Amino acid sequence: IVLFPLVRHSRVRAYESELRAARLEAVPLEPGDPHPLKSITVTDSKSRRGGGRRGSTSSSSSSGSVAPDPLSSMLDGTDPLSMFAAASASEAPTLSHSTAVGSGRKRREKEEEVGPDFEPWSAKRGEILARFTTTEKLSIVSEKIHWLAPSPNSTVSEKVRNRLEELDDMEEGSQRELLNLSQQDYVNRIEELNQNLKEAWSSDQKVKALKIVIQCSKLLSDTSVIQFYPSKFVLITDILDTFGRLVYERIWSMCSDSRAMPESFTADDVNDTAKETCLNWFFKIASIRELIPRLYPWQLGCTCHIFIGIQETLPRLTAMIRGIGDPLVAVYARAYLCRVGMEVAPHLKESLKKNFFDLLASFRQIHSDSVQNQLVLQRVEIPVYLTLYSPAINWILQCVSYRAPEDYINCAEIWVEFTCRHFTKREVNTVLADIIKHMTPDRAFEDAYPQLQSVIRKILNYFHDFSVLFSMERFLPFLDMFQKDSVRVDVCRSIMEVFIKHQQEPTRDPVILNALLHVCKTMHDSVNALTLEDEKRSLSLLINGFIRMVSFGRDFEQQLSFCVEARATFCNLEPVLVQLIHTVNQLAMETRRVMRGNHSRKTAAFVRACAAYSFITIPSLTSIFSRLNLYLLSGQVALANQCLSQADAFFKAAVSLLPEVPRSITVEGKLRSSEAFLLDFISNFLSTLLVVPDHPEQGVLYLVRGLLNMVQDYTWEENSDAKVRVYISALPLLAAMSQDTYLYAIPKVDSNETLYGGDPKFLAEVNKLCETLIGQVLDHLKALGRDEGAGVRKQGTLAFSLFGCLLAHGDLRNNKLSQLAVNLWNLSHKHGYCDTRNSVRTLEYIKHQSQQPDMAHLSEMALRLSLQSRA
Amino acid sequence: MSVGLDIRLKRANKVYHEGEVLAGVVVISSKEAVQHQGISLTMEGLVNLQLSSKSVGVFEAFYNSVKPIQLITSNIEVVKPGKVPGGKTEIPFEFPLHAKGNKVLYETYHGVFVNIQYTLRCDMKRSLLAKDLSKTCEFMVHCQPQKGRLQPSPVDFSITPETLQNIRERVSLPKFLIRGHLDATSCVITQPLTGELVVENSEVPIKSIELQLVRVETCGCAEGYARDATEIQNIQIAEGDVCHGLPIPIYMIFPRLFTCPTLETTNFKIEFEVNVVIVLQDDHLITENFPLKLCRV
């Protein structure tokens, strides 16, 4: 590329033509405009002849008496063009081709400041050209350019003279009117101008190049064949772009050591010569008479960084556009300005916004008479006319909204409510997609969590049907924008709250399940070592709410596999695991109900699978009472489903877990003795054991014995009667076990009563066990008797409990037993610590019972029980 | 054999102030050695006054007043007669800028009837066989910043048919109301003229709104004077039927060289005015005139 043709070091003088050049430059005259110099110039016909070949297009007058014309002599110095020439003279040799290329590369890098997520103008071009076409005839009418230009004088150099000739050429060429052009002709003509521009530039005819640019800009004020205007805009701004590139590279290369220039150079980096050149361009452009031909090159100046101080220039240009009366011309000028703004200073949002607001403010212009008349004249309908605006408005909006996440999200937050209220999920999904698109670059969402949360809340307000909600394909990606853990969990929480509140029916919708599993998993995964118990509890509650709402109906296996999956997903939240075990137990019971108690081979296998699920899940719980209770419960369920060995395993597990129960546990943050809980559990356990049949390979009552052995070996609290209490409470069980028909039974499960059929050996075993227990209790009572204080009081209470037990369950016709009972009564009353009212009532009960058949022996015993035994 | 003679000033913008030193180099470039009879530099500052044709009759009597006024002049010999070697030779020079006598260095101004210009000319005298060489370059003088604070002098204006003067048939005028303001009529020459203009309403659509910068040059002396107003530039600020109610910026940059701080001397005056020109679509032309005072701070 020969940007800067070599300029001679010494000037060749051609005095004749220099003389000719001494004419004043043609200054276009308005009719009636007094020519400032006319009055004192003498028309020199000779000099015009001298100019021979070019007739009289320029007013060839030369000043008669004026000494060196100041205007033209300036040309030699500060005129930008001579500046270029001068610069090339001194710099051309040092400027290598690579510098120019290098600067081009730099420029491209600069453009990339906007980022690849910004759809560039070049992407819009083709579409606009294809969309806005016409079959009407077009015309290019060029007028003279009015600007303030210094006039030549007698000392003007050859160089300047040449330029003046070019100007005249240009004016000659431009003064024609090209009519009846087809669209293609028009495009060709514009392309021709583009080529002319490049040629003019490369042959150092900078003013000609600028004039072409101004001429082209002028075409943009012409709205005849209005439907072609957008395409015209594209074609002409292409030329402007070409010019901008050339100027930029020129100025770049004028900075003597352009290699060392920072990528985005500022006024300080530019040397004086380049600065002066820029200023000259600036003054030249600022003095262009007409608004639009001034406005476009001015904007172009921004892209070339000619005008240092973009901060002020962009708002000024924005305001200047208000002077354009035609709304279509104005909107495209705004689009161009936005484009310039995005290119040079994408961070200066203010003027982009101002452009947009000005656009709104002047929108009513569309309905002005001027526009309407024009449309009538051109026979263009309003709807067609309005489409002409779309590329420009689209572009302006794209610029305004680009990386303006804050404004964007504030609008979107409001907009989404409107969409939710009045439209369907499809439109809401579109809005979500758009929000994602805008908030993802630069992780803009990080600053907009409150708004994004509000978006979610609004959607949840209007969409209670979760199958609809989750069928919006951008909903989950939207949730992915909440990347700060606390916010993310909050959002999930609010979703789950709405779900639990509004979901009426259990669901098996895979979309809902997948999405909510994802949501719940998010909540679950937020749990770490630092999570507060309360937090865990509330999260668990929400997840449990979800699990409870999942039902696959009769598809039990599916349900079980869901629980398997859920267990894997929520393994860190104990309450959820507990819920899952309950769910599975319930599932087993549901199966039993459906089968009316008669399991098929398949359902039997299934309930065993349920049992297995519980069996392997329970050990992972840390709370020992949860484990115990769940073992017991699951054992009961297994038993109910005739899974004897499974039930056995549960109970055995429960028994073998007993020694691990700590003496104190934490309940609601406070350390408490576990004794009461343990006693409760054991009582519960004992009552279950009534129906549990003995294992054929184990000894009689092996579970009961096992349990009692554990009780015996357990390290109870010191001075505690708990162990003895357990013994006492085991007595009713043993009594129940020795009945012919048990108090309760499980359908289809044979309890010991059936297994042993009242075998005396079995009964003897039971009796022996009773005796052992009673013996233990009595030993304990004896031991308590040695302690005068609290021991005696406890002794009384325990003795009375045992008495009650014997009374209720023992066969008091047995003299030994009845004697024992009487002794116990007396013992309990011995120290006067017993509750008299209780005693009285007991006595009344005994007397009442003695009225029953076969109970006469009680009346005899009652006589032996005295109320007053206080010593 | 061609010889190049050039003057390069040190300052790229060629702007100097009184009391400063005008420095630069004379560049002589030639392939071979150049024989010469001496190289000299001449610096000159002149005020040229012209009389407009309409005034010529009146002023023939005192043509004295149109003689150029010399503000500064200086001549030095740079090189004595001899030979300059081939290649590029740079000869540095310096001129102190001091006005003649009690004169002041007025600011460079290129007008129609008044011109204030500073030039630097380099002459190379040569033997009879070779032509003398000469090179002229202009440098700019900016006057010293004016003392005292510039008072901002905003002007509000409101133009309606009723406010107009010089109209033939007031009845035929369409109704309109145009309001606005200029931020200042005392302007700093390096700062743009700014303001705002609002077309509140107009019966006939607007065709164009323009700012016309006018120079008012007065030449004369005690005996009489000639005063001429001519356009410097015309800047369109609105084209077509602009949106009513929306303020349009008034913004005009004072062109360099063609404007200078408002100047009043015994022999001549240079003043400036701006016209806000509103052209209606029926070609009615409405002008509002504002005298300006330009200064340099």
Short mmCIF file of N, CA, C and O in Angstrom, two decimals, chain A residues 285-359:
data_model
loop_
_atom_site.label_atom_id
_atom_site.label_comp_id
_atom_site.label_asym_id
_atom_site.label_seq_id
_atom_site.Cartn_x
_atom_site.Cartn_y
_atom_site.Cartn_z
N ILE A 285 -13.82 20.52 9.44
CA ILE A 285 -15.13 19.86 9.50
C ILE A 285 -16.14 20.75 10.22
O ILE A 285 -17.28 20.87 9.81
N ALA A 286 -15.67 21.40 11.27
CA ALA A 286 -16.59 22.22 12.06
C ALA A 286 -17.14 23.40 11.26
O ALA A 286 -18.15 23.98 11.62
N SER A 287 -16.44 23.74 10.18
CA SER A 287 -16.91 24.90 9.42
C SER A 287 -17.76 24.50 8.22
O SER A 287 -18.14 25.35 7.42
N ILE A 288 -18.04 23.22 8.07
CA ILE A 288 -18.92 22.80 6.96
C ILE A 288 -20.30 23.41 7.20
O ILE A 288 -20.84 23.33 8.30
N ARG A 289 -20.83 23.97 6.16
CA ARG A 289 -22.04 24.77 6.33
C ARG A 289 -23.25 23.94 6.72
O ARG A 289 -23.93 24.22 7.69
N GLU A 290 -23.50 22.88 5.96
CA GLU A 290 -24.75 22.17 6.17
C GLU A 290 -24.65 21.17 7.31
O GLU A 290 -23.60 20.60 7.56
N LEU A 291 -25.78 20.95 7.93
CA LEU A 291 -25.79 20.17 9.16
C LEU A 291 -25.35 18.72 8.93
O LEU A 291 -24.43 18.24 9.59
N ILE A 292 -26.03 18.04 8.02
CA ILE A 292 -25.76 16.61 7.89
C ILE A 292 -24.37 16.33 7.32
O ILE A 292 -23.64 15.49 7.86
N PRO A 293 -23.95 17.06 6.29
CA PRO A 293 -22.57 16.83 5.82
C PRO A 293 -21.53 17.24 6.86
O PRO A 293 -20.37 16.89 6.73
N ARG A 294 -21.93 18.01 7.84
CA ARG A 294 -20.99 18.32 8.92
C ARG A 294 -21.02 17.24 9.99
O ARG A 294 -20.02 16.80 10.53
N LEU A 295 -22.24 16.77 10.24
CA LEU A 295 -22.45 15.83 11.33
C LEU A 295 -21.72 14.50 11.10
O LEU A 295 -21.02 14.01 11.97
N TYR A 296 -21.87 13.93 9.92
CA TYR A 296 -21.27 12.62 9.68
C TYR A 296 -19.75 12.65 9.73
O TYR A 296 -19.15 11.83 10.44
N PRO A 297 -19.10 13.57 9.02
CA PRO A 297 -17.64 13.59 9.17
C PRO A 297 -17.20 13.85 10.60
O PRO A 297 -16.18 13.36 11.04
N TRP A 298 -18.00 14.63 11.30
CA TRP A 298 -17.67 14.92 12.70
C TRP A 298 -17.69 13.63 13.51
O TRP A 298 -16.80 13.34 14.30
N GLN A 299 -18.72 12.86 13.30
CA GLN A 299 -18.81 11.57 13.98
C GLN A 299 -17.64 10.69 13.58
O GLN A 299 -17.03 10.01 14.40
N LEU A 300 -17.35 10.74 12.29
CA LEU A 300 -16.25 9.94 11.77
C LEU A 300 -14.97 10.35 12.47
O LEU A 300 -14.13 9.51 12.77
N GLY A 301 -14.84 11.65 12.72
CA GLY A 301 -13.66 12.14 13.42
C GLY A 301 -13.47 11.46 14.75
O GLY A 301 -12.35 11.21 15.18
N CYS A 302 -14.59 11.14 15.39
CA CYS A 302 -14.49 10.44 16.67
C CYS A 302 -13.87 9.07 16.47
O CYS A 302 -13.01 8.64 17.24
N THR A 303 -14.30 8.36 15.43
CA THR A 303 -13.76 7.01 15.24
C THR A 303 -12.26 7.10 14.98
O THR A 303 -11.55 6.15 15.24
N CYS A 304 -11.82 8.20 14.42
CA CYS A 304 -10.40 8.30 14.12
C CYS A 304 -9.63 8.87 15.29
O CYS A 304 -8.46 9.14 15.19
N HIS A 305 -10.32 9.11 16.37
CA HIS A 305 -9.68 9.70 17.54
C HIS A 305 -9.09 11.05 17.18
O HIS A 305 -8.15 11.51 17.81
N ILE A 306 -9.62 11.66 16.13
CA ILE A 306 -9.11 12.97 15.80
C ILE A 306 -9.47 13.91 16.93
O ILE A 306 -8.70 14.75 17.35
N PHE A 307 -10.66 13.74 17.42
CA PHE A 307 -11.15 14.67 18.41
C PHE A 307 -10.90 14.09 19.78
O PHE A 307 -11.63 13.26 20.28
N ILE A 308 -9.83 14.55 20.31
CA ILE A 308 -9.50 14.11 21.63
C ILE A 308 -10.54 14.74 22.55
O ILE A 308 -10.91 15.89 22.40
N GLY A 309 -10.99 13.95 23.50
CA GLY A 309 -12.03 14.47 24.37
C GLY A 309 -13.38 13.96 23.91
O GLY A 309 -14.32 14.71 23.70
N ILE A 310 -13.45 12.66 23.72
CA ILE A 310 -14.66 12.00 23.27
C ILE A 310 -15.80 12.27 24.26
O ILE A 310 -16.95 12.40 23.88
N GLN A 311 -15.43 12.39 25.52
CA GLN A 311 -16.45 12.56 26.56
C GLN A 311 -17.38 13.72 26.26
O GLN A 311 -18.55 13.67 26.56
N GLU A 312 -16.79 14.81 25.71
CA GLU A 312 -17.65 15.96 25.43
C GLU A 312 -18.25 15.87 24.03
O GLU A 312 -19.34 16.35 23.79
N THR A 313 -17.47 15.26 23.13
CA THR A 313 -17.91 15.28 21.74
C THR A 313 -19.18 14.45 21.54
O THR A 313 -20.10 14.89 20.86
N LEU A 314 -19.22 13.29 22.12
CA LEU A 314 -20.38 12.43 21.89
C LEU A 314 -21.68 13.06 22.35
O LEU A 314 -22.64 13.09 21.59
N PRO A 315 -21.75 13.62 23.56
CA PRO A 315 -23.01 14.28 23.95
C PRO A 315 -23.35 15.45 23.03
O PRO A 315 -24.51 15.68 22.73
N ARG A 316 -22.32 16.17 22.58
CA ARG A 316 -22.59 17.32 21.73
C ARG A 316 -23.20 16.85 20.42
O ARG A 316 -24.20 17.41 19.95
N LEU A 317 -22.60 15.83 19.84
CA LEU A 317 -23.13 15.32 18.58
C LEU A 317 -24.55 14.80 18.78
O LEU A 317 -25.42 14.99 17.94
N THR A 318 -24.76 14.15 19.92
CA THR A 318 -26.11 13.65 20.22
C THR A 318 -27.11 14.79 20.19
O THR A 318 -28.18 14.67 19.61
N ALA A 319 -26.71 15.90 20.81
CA ALA A 319 -27.63 17.04 20.84
C ALA A 319 -27.79 17.64 19.44
O ALA A 319 -28.88 18.05 19.05
N MET A 320 -26.71 17.64 18.69
CA MET A 320 -26.76 18.24 17.35
C MET A 320 -27.78 17.53 16.46
O MET A 320 -28.42 18.14 15.61
N ILE A 321 -27.93 16.24 16.68
CA ILE A 321 -28.84 15.46 15.83
C ILE A 321 -30.27 15.96 15.99
O ILE A 321 -31.09 15.82 15.08
N ARG A 322 -30.55 16.59 17.12
CA ARG A 322 -31.89 17.14 17.30
C ARG A 322 -32.25 18.13 16.21
O ARG A 322 -33.42 18.41 15.97
N GLY A 323 -31.22 18.68 15.59
CA GLY A 323 -31.48 19.67 14.55
C GLY A 323 -31.96 19.06 13.25
O GLY A 323 -32.33 19.77 12.33
N ILE A 324 -31.94 17.73 13.16
CA ILE A 324 -32.39 17.09 11.92
C ILE A 324 -33.91 16.95 11.99
O ILE A 324 -34.43 16.27 12.86
N GLY A 325 -34.58 17.60 11.06
CA GLY A 325 -36.04 17.59 11.10
C GLY A 325 -36.64 16.27 10.68
O GLY A 325 -37.62 15.81 11.28
N ASP A 326 -36.07 15.63 9.69
CA ASP A 326 -36.64 14.38 9.19
C ASP A 326 -36.35 13.27 10.20
O ASP A 326 -35.19 12.96 10.47
N PRO A 327 -37.40 12.64 10.74
CA PRO A 327 -37.15 11.66 11.80
C PRO A 327 -36.36 10.45 11.31
O PRO A 327 -35.59 9.88 12.07
N LEU A 328 -36.54 10.07 10.07
CA LEU A 328 -35.82 8.90 9.56
C LEU A 328 -34.34 9.21 9.42
O LEU A 328 -33.48 8.43 9.84
N VAL A 329 -34.04 10.36 8.87
CA VAL A 329 -32.64 10.76 8.74
C VAL A 329 -32.01 10.86 10.13
O VAL A 329 -30.89 10.42 10.35
N ALA A 330 -32.78 11.40 11.07
CA ALA A 330 -32.26 11.58 12.42
C ALA A 330 -31.97 10.25 13.08
O ALA A 330 -30.94 10.06 13.71
N VAL A 331 -32.90 9.29 12.91
CA VAL A 331 -32.71 8.04 13.62
C VAL A 331 -31.48 7.30 13.08
O VAL A 331 -30.73 6.68 13.83
N TYR A 332 -31.23 7.42 11.78
CA TYR A 332 -30.04 6.75 11.25
C TYR A 332 -28.77 7.49 11.66
O TYR A 332 -27.73 6.86 11.89
N ALA A 333 -28.87 8.81 11.78
CA ALA A 333 -27.71 9.54 12.28
C ALA A 333 -27.41 9.09 13.71
O ALA A 333 -26.26 8.93 14.10
N ARG A 334 -28.47 8.87 14.47
CA ARG A 334 -28.28 8.39 15.85
C ARG A 334 -27.65 7.01 15.86
O ARG A 334 -26.77 6.71 16.65
N ALA A 335 -28.15 6.17 14.95
CA ALA A 335 -27.60 4.81 14.88
C ALA A 335 -26.10 4.88 14.58
O ALA A 335 -25.30 4.17 15.18
N TYR A 336 -25.74 5.78 13.68
CA TYR A 336 -24.33 5.88 13.33
C TYR A 336 -23.52 6.39 14.51
O TYR A 336 -22.44 5.89 14.80
N LEU A 337 -24.11 7.35 15.21
CA LEU A 337 -23.41 7.90 16.37
C LEU A 337 -23.23 6.83 17.45
O LEU A 337 -22.18 6.73 18.08
N CYS A 338 -24.25 6.02 17.63
CA CYS A 338 -24.13 4.93 18.61
C CYS A 338 -23.03 3.98 18.19
O CYS A 338 -22.27 3.48 19.01
N ARG A 339 -22.97 3.76 16.89
CA ARG A 339 -21.95 2.85 16.39
C ARG A 339 -20.56 3.43 16.69
O ARG A 339 -19.66 2.73 17.15
N VAL A 340 -20.42 4.71 16.42
CA VAL A 340 -19.16 5.38 16.70
C VAL A 340 -18.86 5.30 18.20
O VAL A 340 -17.75 4.97 18.61
N GLY A 341 -19.90 5.56 18.99
CA GLY A 341 -19.72 5.52 20.43
C GLY A 341 -19.26 4.16 20.89
O GLY A 341 -18.35 4.04 21.71
N MET A 342 -19.86 3.13 20.34
CA MET A 342 -19.50 1.77 20.76
C MET A 342 -18.07 1.47 20.34
O MET A 342 -17.39 0.71 20.99
N GLU A 343 -17.66 2.07 19.24
CA GLU A 343 -16.34 1.74 18.74
C GLU A 343 -15.25 2.43 19.56
O GLU A 343 -14.23 1.82 19.87
N VAL A 344 -15.48 3.68 19.90
CA VAL A 344 -14.41 4.41 20.56
C VAL A 344 -14.55 4.43 22.07
O VAL A 344 -13.55 4.51 22.77
N ALA A 345 -15.75 4.39 22.55
CA ALA A 345 -15.91 4.52 24.01
C ALA A 345 -17.14 3.77 24.47
O ALA A 345 -18.13 4.39 24.87
N PRO A 346 -17.09 2.45 24.40
CA PRO A 346 -18.29 1.69 24.79
C PRO A 346 -18.68 1.91 26.24
O PRO A 346 -19.80 1.62 26.63
N HIS A 347 -17.74 2.47 27.02
CA HIS A 347 -18.06 2.67 28.43
C HIS A 347 -18.88 3.94 28.64
O HIS A 347 -19.47 4.12 29.70
N LEU A 348 -18.93 4.81 27.64
CA LEU A 348 -19.69 6.05 27.82
C LEU A 348 -21.16 5.80 27.50
O LEU A 348 -21.63 6.05 26.40
N LYS A 349 -21.85 5.32 28.50
CA LYS A 349 -23.23 4.91 28.27
C LYS A 349 -24.16 6.10 28.16
O LYS A 349 -25.22 6.02 27.55
N GLU A 350 -23.75 7.21 28.77
CA GLU A 350 -24.68 8.32 28.90
C GLU A 350 -25.18 8.81 27.56
O GLU A 350 -26.37 9.01 27.36
N SER A 351 -24.25 8.97 26.62
CA SER A 351 -24.71 9.54 25.36
C SER A 351 -25.51 8.51 24.57
O SER A 351 -26.40 8.87 23.81
N LEU A 352 -25.21 7.24 24.77
CA LEU A 352 -26.04 6.22 24.13
C LEU A 352 -27.47 6.33 24.64
O LEU A 352 -28.43 6.34 23.87
N LYS A 353 -27.57 6.47 25.94
CA LYS A 353 -28.90 6.56 26.55
C LYS A 353 -29.60 7.83 26.07
O LYS A 353 -30.78 7.82 25.76
N LYS A 354 -28.81 8.92 26.03
CA LYS A 354 -29.39 10.19 25.64
C LYS A 354 -29.92 10.08 24.21
O LYS A 354 -31.00 10.60 23.90
N ASN A 355 -29.19 9.41 23.39
CA ASN A 355 -29.66 9.17 22.03
C ASN A 355 -31.00 8.49 22.03
O ASN A 355 -31.90 8.83 21.27
N PHE A 356 -31.09 7.51 22.87
CA PHE A 356 -32.33 6.74 22.92
C PHE A 356 -33.48 7.61 23.41
O PHE A 356 -34.58 7.61 22.84
N PHE A 357 -33.22 8.39 24.44
CA PHE A 357 -34.30 9.22 24.98
C PHE A 357 -34.69 10.32 24.00
O PHE A 357 -35.87 10.65 23.86
N ASP A 358 -33.69 10.88 23.32
CA ASP A 358 -34.00 11.87 22.31
C ASP A 358 -34.85 11.26 21.21
O ASP A 358 -35.77 11.89 20.68
N LEU A 359 -34.51 10.02 20.90
CA LEU A 359 -35.29 9.32 19.88
C LEU A 359 -36.74 9.22 20.31
O LEU A 359 -37.67 9.50 19.54
#
